[in-house]
XYZ file of C-alpha atoms in Angstrom:
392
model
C 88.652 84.378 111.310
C 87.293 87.974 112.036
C 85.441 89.296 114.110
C 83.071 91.958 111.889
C 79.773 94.072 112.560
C 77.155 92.475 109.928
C 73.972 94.188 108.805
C 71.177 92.558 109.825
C 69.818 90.232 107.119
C 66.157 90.588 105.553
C 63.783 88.367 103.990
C 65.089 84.752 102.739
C 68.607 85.623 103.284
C 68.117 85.965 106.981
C 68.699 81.505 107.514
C 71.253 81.841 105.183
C 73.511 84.778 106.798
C 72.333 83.411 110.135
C 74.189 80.065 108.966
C 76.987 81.643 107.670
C 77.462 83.856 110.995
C 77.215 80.915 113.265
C 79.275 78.830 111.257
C 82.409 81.584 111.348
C 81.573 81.931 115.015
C 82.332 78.159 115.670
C 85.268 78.479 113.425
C 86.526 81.495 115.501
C 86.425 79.394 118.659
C 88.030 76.487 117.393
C 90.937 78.577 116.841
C 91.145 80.772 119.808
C 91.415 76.850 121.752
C 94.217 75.960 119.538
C 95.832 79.202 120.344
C 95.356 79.273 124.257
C 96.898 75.669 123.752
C 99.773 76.952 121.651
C 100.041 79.904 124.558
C 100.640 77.723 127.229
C 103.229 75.901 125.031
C 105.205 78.766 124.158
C 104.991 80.047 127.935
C 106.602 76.664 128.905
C 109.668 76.876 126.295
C 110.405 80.769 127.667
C 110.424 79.433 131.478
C 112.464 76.275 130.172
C 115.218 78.507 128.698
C 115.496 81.183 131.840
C 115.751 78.394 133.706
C 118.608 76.834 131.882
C 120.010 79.995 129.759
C 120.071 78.808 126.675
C 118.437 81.355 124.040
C 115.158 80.714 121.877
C 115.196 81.631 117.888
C 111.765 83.039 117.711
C 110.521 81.647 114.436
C 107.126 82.240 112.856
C 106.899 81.434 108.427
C 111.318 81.951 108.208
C 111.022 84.425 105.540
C 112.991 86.451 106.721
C 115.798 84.754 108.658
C 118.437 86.059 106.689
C 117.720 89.239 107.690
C 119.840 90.323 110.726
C 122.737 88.471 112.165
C 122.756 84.511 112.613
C 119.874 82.881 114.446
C 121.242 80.922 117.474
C 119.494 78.751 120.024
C 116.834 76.121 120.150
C 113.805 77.098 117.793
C 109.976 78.363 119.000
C 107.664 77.932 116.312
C 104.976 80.428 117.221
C 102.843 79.737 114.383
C 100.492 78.149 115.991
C 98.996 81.468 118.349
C 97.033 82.439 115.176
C 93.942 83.902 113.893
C 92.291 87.383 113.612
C 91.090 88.625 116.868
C 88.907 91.509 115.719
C 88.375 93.394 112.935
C 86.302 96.791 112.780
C 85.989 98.198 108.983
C 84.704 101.229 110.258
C 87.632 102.147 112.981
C 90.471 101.015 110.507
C 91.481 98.883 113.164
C 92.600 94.858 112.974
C 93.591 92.783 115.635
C 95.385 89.189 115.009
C 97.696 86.672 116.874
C 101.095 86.879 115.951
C 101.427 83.913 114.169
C 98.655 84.924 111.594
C 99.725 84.874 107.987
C 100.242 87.924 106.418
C 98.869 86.874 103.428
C 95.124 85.966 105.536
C 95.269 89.515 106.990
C 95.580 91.339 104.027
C 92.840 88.859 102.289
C 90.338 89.903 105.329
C 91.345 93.499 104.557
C 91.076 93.462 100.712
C 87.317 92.733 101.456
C 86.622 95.576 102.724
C 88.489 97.574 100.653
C 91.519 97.971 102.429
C 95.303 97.702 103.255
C 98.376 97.580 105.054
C 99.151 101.038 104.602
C 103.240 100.434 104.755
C 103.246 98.063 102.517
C 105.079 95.051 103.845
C 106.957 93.007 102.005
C 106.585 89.089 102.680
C 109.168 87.550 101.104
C 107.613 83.896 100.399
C 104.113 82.671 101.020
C 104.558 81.599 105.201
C 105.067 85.421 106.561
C 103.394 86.075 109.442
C 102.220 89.003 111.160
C 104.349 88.966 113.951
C 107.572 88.427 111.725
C 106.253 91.202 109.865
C 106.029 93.898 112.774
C 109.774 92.020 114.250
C 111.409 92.684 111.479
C 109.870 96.143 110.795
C 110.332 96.381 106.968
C 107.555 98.629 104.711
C 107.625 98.424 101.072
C 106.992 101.412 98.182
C 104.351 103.030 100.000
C 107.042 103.463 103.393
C 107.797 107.712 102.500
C 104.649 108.733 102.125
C 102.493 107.177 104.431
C 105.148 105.957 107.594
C 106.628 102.943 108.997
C 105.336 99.964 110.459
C 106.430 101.138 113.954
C 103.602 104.299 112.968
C 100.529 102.079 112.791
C 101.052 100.069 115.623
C 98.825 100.578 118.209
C 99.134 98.343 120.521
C 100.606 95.350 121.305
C 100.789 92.017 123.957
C 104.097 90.039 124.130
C 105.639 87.156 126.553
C 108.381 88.525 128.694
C 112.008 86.249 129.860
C 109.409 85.831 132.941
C 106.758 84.121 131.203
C 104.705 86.871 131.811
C 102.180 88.260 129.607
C 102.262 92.093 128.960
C 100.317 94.874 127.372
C 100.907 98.225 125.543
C 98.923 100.426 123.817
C 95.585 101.269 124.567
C 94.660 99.423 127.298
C 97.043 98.743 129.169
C 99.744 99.346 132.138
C 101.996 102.149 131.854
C 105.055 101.612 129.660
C 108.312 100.725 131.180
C 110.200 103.980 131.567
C 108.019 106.087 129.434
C 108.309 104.270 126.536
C 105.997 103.848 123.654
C 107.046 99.887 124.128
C 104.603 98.930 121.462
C 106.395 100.628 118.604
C 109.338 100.132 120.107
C 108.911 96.217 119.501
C 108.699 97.123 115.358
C 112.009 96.028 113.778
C 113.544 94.643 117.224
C 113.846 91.403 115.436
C 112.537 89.607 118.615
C 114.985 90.531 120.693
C 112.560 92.074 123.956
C 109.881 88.987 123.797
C 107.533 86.776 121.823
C 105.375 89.058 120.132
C 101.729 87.330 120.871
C 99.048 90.158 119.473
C 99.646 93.513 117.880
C 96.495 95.797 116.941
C 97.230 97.664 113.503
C 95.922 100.843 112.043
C 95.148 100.362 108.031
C 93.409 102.579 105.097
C 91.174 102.534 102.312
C 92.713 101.508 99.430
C 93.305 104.184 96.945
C 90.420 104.610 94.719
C 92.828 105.464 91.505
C 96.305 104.529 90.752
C 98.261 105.276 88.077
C 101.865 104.684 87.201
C 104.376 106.781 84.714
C 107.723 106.306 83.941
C 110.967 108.572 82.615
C 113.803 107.786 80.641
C 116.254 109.923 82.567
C 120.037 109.406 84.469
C 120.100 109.086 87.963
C 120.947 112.308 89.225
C 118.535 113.796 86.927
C 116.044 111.435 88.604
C 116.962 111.948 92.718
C 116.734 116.129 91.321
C 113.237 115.467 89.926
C 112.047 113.356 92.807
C 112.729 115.899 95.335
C 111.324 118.720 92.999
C 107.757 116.400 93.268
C 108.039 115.483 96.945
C 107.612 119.044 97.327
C 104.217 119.943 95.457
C 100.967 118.466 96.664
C 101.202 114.960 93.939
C 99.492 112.020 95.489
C 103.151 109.969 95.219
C 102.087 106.277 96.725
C 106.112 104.869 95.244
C 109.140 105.833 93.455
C 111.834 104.172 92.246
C 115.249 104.409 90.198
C 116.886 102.005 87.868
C 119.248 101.271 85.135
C 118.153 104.945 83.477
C 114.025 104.300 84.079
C 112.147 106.196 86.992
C 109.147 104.702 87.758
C 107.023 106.613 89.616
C 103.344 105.741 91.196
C 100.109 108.036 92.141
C 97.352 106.933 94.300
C 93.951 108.837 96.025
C 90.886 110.070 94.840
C 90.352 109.833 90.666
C 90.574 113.335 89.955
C 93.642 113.945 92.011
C 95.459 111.341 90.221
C 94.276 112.429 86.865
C 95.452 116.320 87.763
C 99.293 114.563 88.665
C 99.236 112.659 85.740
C 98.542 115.914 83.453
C 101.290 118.106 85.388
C 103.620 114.957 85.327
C 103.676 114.009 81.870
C 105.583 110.472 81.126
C 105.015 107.088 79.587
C 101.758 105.865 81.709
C 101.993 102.258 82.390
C 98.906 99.789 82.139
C 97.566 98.404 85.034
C 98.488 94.632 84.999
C 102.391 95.852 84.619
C 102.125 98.672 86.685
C 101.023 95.861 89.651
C 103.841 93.412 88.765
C 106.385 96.171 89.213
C 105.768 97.242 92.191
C 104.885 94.038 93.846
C 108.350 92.722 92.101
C 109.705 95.951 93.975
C 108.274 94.807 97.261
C 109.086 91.214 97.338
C 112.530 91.536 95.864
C 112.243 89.225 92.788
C 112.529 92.728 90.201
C 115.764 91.783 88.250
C 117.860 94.400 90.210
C 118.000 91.605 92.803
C 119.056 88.465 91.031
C 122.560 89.063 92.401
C 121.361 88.813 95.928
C 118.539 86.541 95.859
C 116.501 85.569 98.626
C 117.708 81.972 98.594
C 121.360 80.571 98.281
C 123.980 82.628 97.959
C 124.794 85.517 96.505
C 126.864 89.487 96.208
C 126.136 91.406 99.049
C 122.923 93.325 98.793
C 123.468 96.806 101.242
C 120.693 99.487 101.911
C 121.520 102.965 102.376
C 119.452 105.333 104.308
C 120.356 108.620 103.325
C 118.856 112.250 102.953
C 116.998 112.125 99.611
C 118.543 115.113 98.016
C 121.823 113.283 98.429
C 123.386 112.951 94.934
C 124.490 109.369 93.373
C 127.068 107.511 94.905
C 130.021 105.380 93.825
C 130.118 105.275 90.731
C 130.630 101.633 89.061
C 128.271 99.618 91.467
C 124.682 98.475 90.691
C 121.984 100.698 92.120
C 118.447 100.654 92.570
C 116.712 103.940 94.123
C 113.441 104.220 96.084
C 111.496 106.573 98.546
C 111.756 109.461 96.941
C 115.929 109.292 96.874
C 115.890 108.142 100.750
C 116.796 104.532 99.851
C 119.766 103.290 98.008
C 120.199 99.536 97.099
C 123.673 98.649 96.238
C 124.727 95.539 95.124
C 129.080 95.761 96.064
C 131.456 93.950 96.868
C 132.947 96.610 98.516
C 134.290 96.387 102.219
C 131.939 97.030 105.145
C 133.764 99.917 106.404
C 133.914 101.496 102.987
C 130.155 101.234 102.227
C 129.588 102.330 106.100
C 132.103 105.597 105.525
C 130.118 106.108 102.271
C 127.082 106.194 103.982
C 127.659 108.249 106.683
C 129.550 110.923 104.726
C 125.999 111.715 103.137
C 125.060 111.614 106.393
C 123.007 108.031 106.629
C 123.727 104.689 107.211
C 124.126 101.318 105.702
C 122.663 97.747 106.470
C 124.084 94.872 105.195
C 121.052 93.379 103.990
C 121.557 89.931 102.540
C 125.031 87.914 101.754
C 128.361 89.080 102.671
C 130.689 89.047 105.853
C 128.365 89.772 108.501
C 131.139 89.623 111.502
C 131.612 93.315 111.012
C 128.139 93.385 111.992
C 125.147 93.808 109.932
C 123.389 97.161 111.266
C 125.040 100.430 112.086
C 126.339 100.965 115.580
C 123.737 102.548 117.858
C 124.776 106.260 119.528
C 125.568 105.864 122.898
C 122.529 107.601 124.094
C 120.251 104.952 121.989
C 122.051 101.882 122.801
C 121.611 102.910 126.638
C 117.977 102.683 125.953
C 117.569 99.678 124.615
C 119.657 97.860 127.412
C 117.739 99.036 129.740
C 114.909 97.804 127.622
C 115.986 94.356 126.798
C 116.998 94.196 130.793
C 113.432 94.958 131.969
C 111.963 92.653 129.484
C 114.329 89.677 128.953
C 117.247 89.932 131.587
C 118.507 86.879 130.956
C 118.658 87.007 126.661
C 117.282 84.291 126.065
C 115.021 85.810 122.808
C 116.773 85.951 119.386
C 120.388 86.476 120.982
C 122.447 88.668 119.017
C 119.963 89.125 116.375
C 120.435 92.823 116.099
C 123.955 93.064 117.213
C 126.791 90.561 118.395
């Protein structure tokens, strides 16, 4: 439940809203006594398994637990430390326990006229906040607006100690320098049980509008780039099977001016949705190879430079941010599709499916990888969190 400024009520709506308030209030402490509960629970489980070694798989709604390498250890369910802390409207600001769903934050923010600004995706209907920030995945909007890492601004976690820590704004000084609370976005769990995280969000646009092109792919990464560099409110892009579909959002008249310079087939409004929330949550055709449950071909995403022209010729392909990402759907070795990759000078994640004992991210540089030992030593010395999760 939120915490929100209210206006105060006038004439016979003042019992009423009175009512209302007090009844949210009582609702708000009933959860913050199930959460303190759940708090000491969890902080019981992390002393448990320093004691005895054996590593915790973090868990909050499992929608994502194909994502990375193989979960090992005993599970923590930390969907129980729920519920929105605090919500101000005004300073684009929420706060919420990590095991809030995803799906209540974004209801508390549609109220108000507002949103997630990376667009996460959720995957099934138990997401959670903190498995959202873990795994550190943005939808369409990602290019034009940032990551999740970028609207994190602060953050309280459970250390291999037990101990309860906080980053961001008010807080102790971050270990080594470190902006630790964006750091924790797509660590998978792997430096502590996320508990709280404060996030930055935005109006929602006030017009969107979506057009699509009949054109061939490298016509479509040449036209993309062309765009990315005028001043068009672009909110999505994406590439497929000979279609660009591309999406504007802002103020009316700024969308209406793109829409006149852009020409194309403009979508309707109901479709226009369903695409890009298919986009989002994987369930657009594209991705019926690889689908989220059972098995399936090996779904890879490539992070290259945008400009980069199309690559291998023969496998399935879906294009997004602008040219940046590049779903393939291969069978294609590991080492090929990582040689691939890098020659454009990117990388490649093996996504979902496939042989992930060749690993499923991208070896770190030496430089990074120092830094996040001596992160995961000053946080979680002993490993017990999501072991191996990010790399074997």
């Amino acid at each position: 439940m939120s915490q929100v400024m209210h206006s105060a009520p006038s004439g016979a709506n003042a019992n009423v809203d009175a009512g209302a308030q007090a009844a949210e209030a009582a609702e708000a402490a009933q959860v913050a006594e199930a959460a303190q509960a759940a708090l000491a629970q969890i902080r019981e489980r992390v002393l448990a398994a320093t004691a005895s070694g054996m590593p915790l798989d973090i868990q909050g709604g499992g929608t994502k637990r194909w994502y990375g390498q193989a979960p090992v250890g005993d599970p923590l369910d930390v969907r129980a430390y729920r519920g929105i802390v605090s919500y101000d409207p005004a300073e684009l600001v929420i706060t919420a326990r990590a095991g809030t769903p995803l799906a209540q934050i974004e209801a508390a923010l549609a109220e108000r006229g507002q949103i997630l600004p990376f667009e996460p995706p959720h995957f099934g209907p138990g997401a959670t906040l903190g498995g959202c920030i873990a795994a550190g995945l943005a939808g369409p909007r990602r290019p034009h607006v940032g990551a999740p890492r970028d609207f994190v601004l602060g953050a309280v976690m459970m250390n291999g100690r037990g101990q309860i820590l906080h980053f961001g704004g008010q807080v102790m000084k971050n270990v080594a320098g470190y902006d630790v609370s964006r750091v924790l976005a797509g660590s998978l769990g792997t430096l502590g049980v996320l508990l709280e995280l404060s996030i930055k969000v935005l109006p929602r646009p006030v017009a969107e509008a979506t057009l699509r092109y009949d054109m061939p792919q490298a016509q479509a990464i040449d036209q993309l780039n062309r765009w990315g560099g005028l001043p068009l409110p672009l909110t999505g892009s994406a590439w497929h099977d000979g279609v660009l579909s591309v999406r504007l959002g802002g103020a009316a008249a700024a969308v209406e001016a793109a829409r006149k310079t852009m020409g194309g087939e403009h979508v309707g409004t109901l479709e226009a949705h369903a695409y890009w929330e298919a986009l989002r949550e994987h369930t657009h055709p594209f991705f019926a190879a690889a689908p989220l449950a059972g098995e399936g071909q090996p779904l890879w995403r490539l992070s290259v430079p945008p400009t980069t022209p199309p690559l291998a010729h023969g496998d399935t392909h879906l294009i997004e941010w602008g040219g940046a990402q590049r779903w393939w759907i291969t069978p294609r070795a590991a080492d090929e599709v990582r040689a691939i990759a890098a020659s454009a000078g990117g990388h490649a994640t093996l996504f979902r499916h496939g042989d992930k004992t060749a690993g499923v991210f991208t070896a770190q540089p030496a430089a990074l990888h120092a830094i996040g030992e001596r992160l995961q030593q000053a946080f979680d010395p002993s490993r017990i969190f999501n072991r191996h999760r990010l790399y074997r």
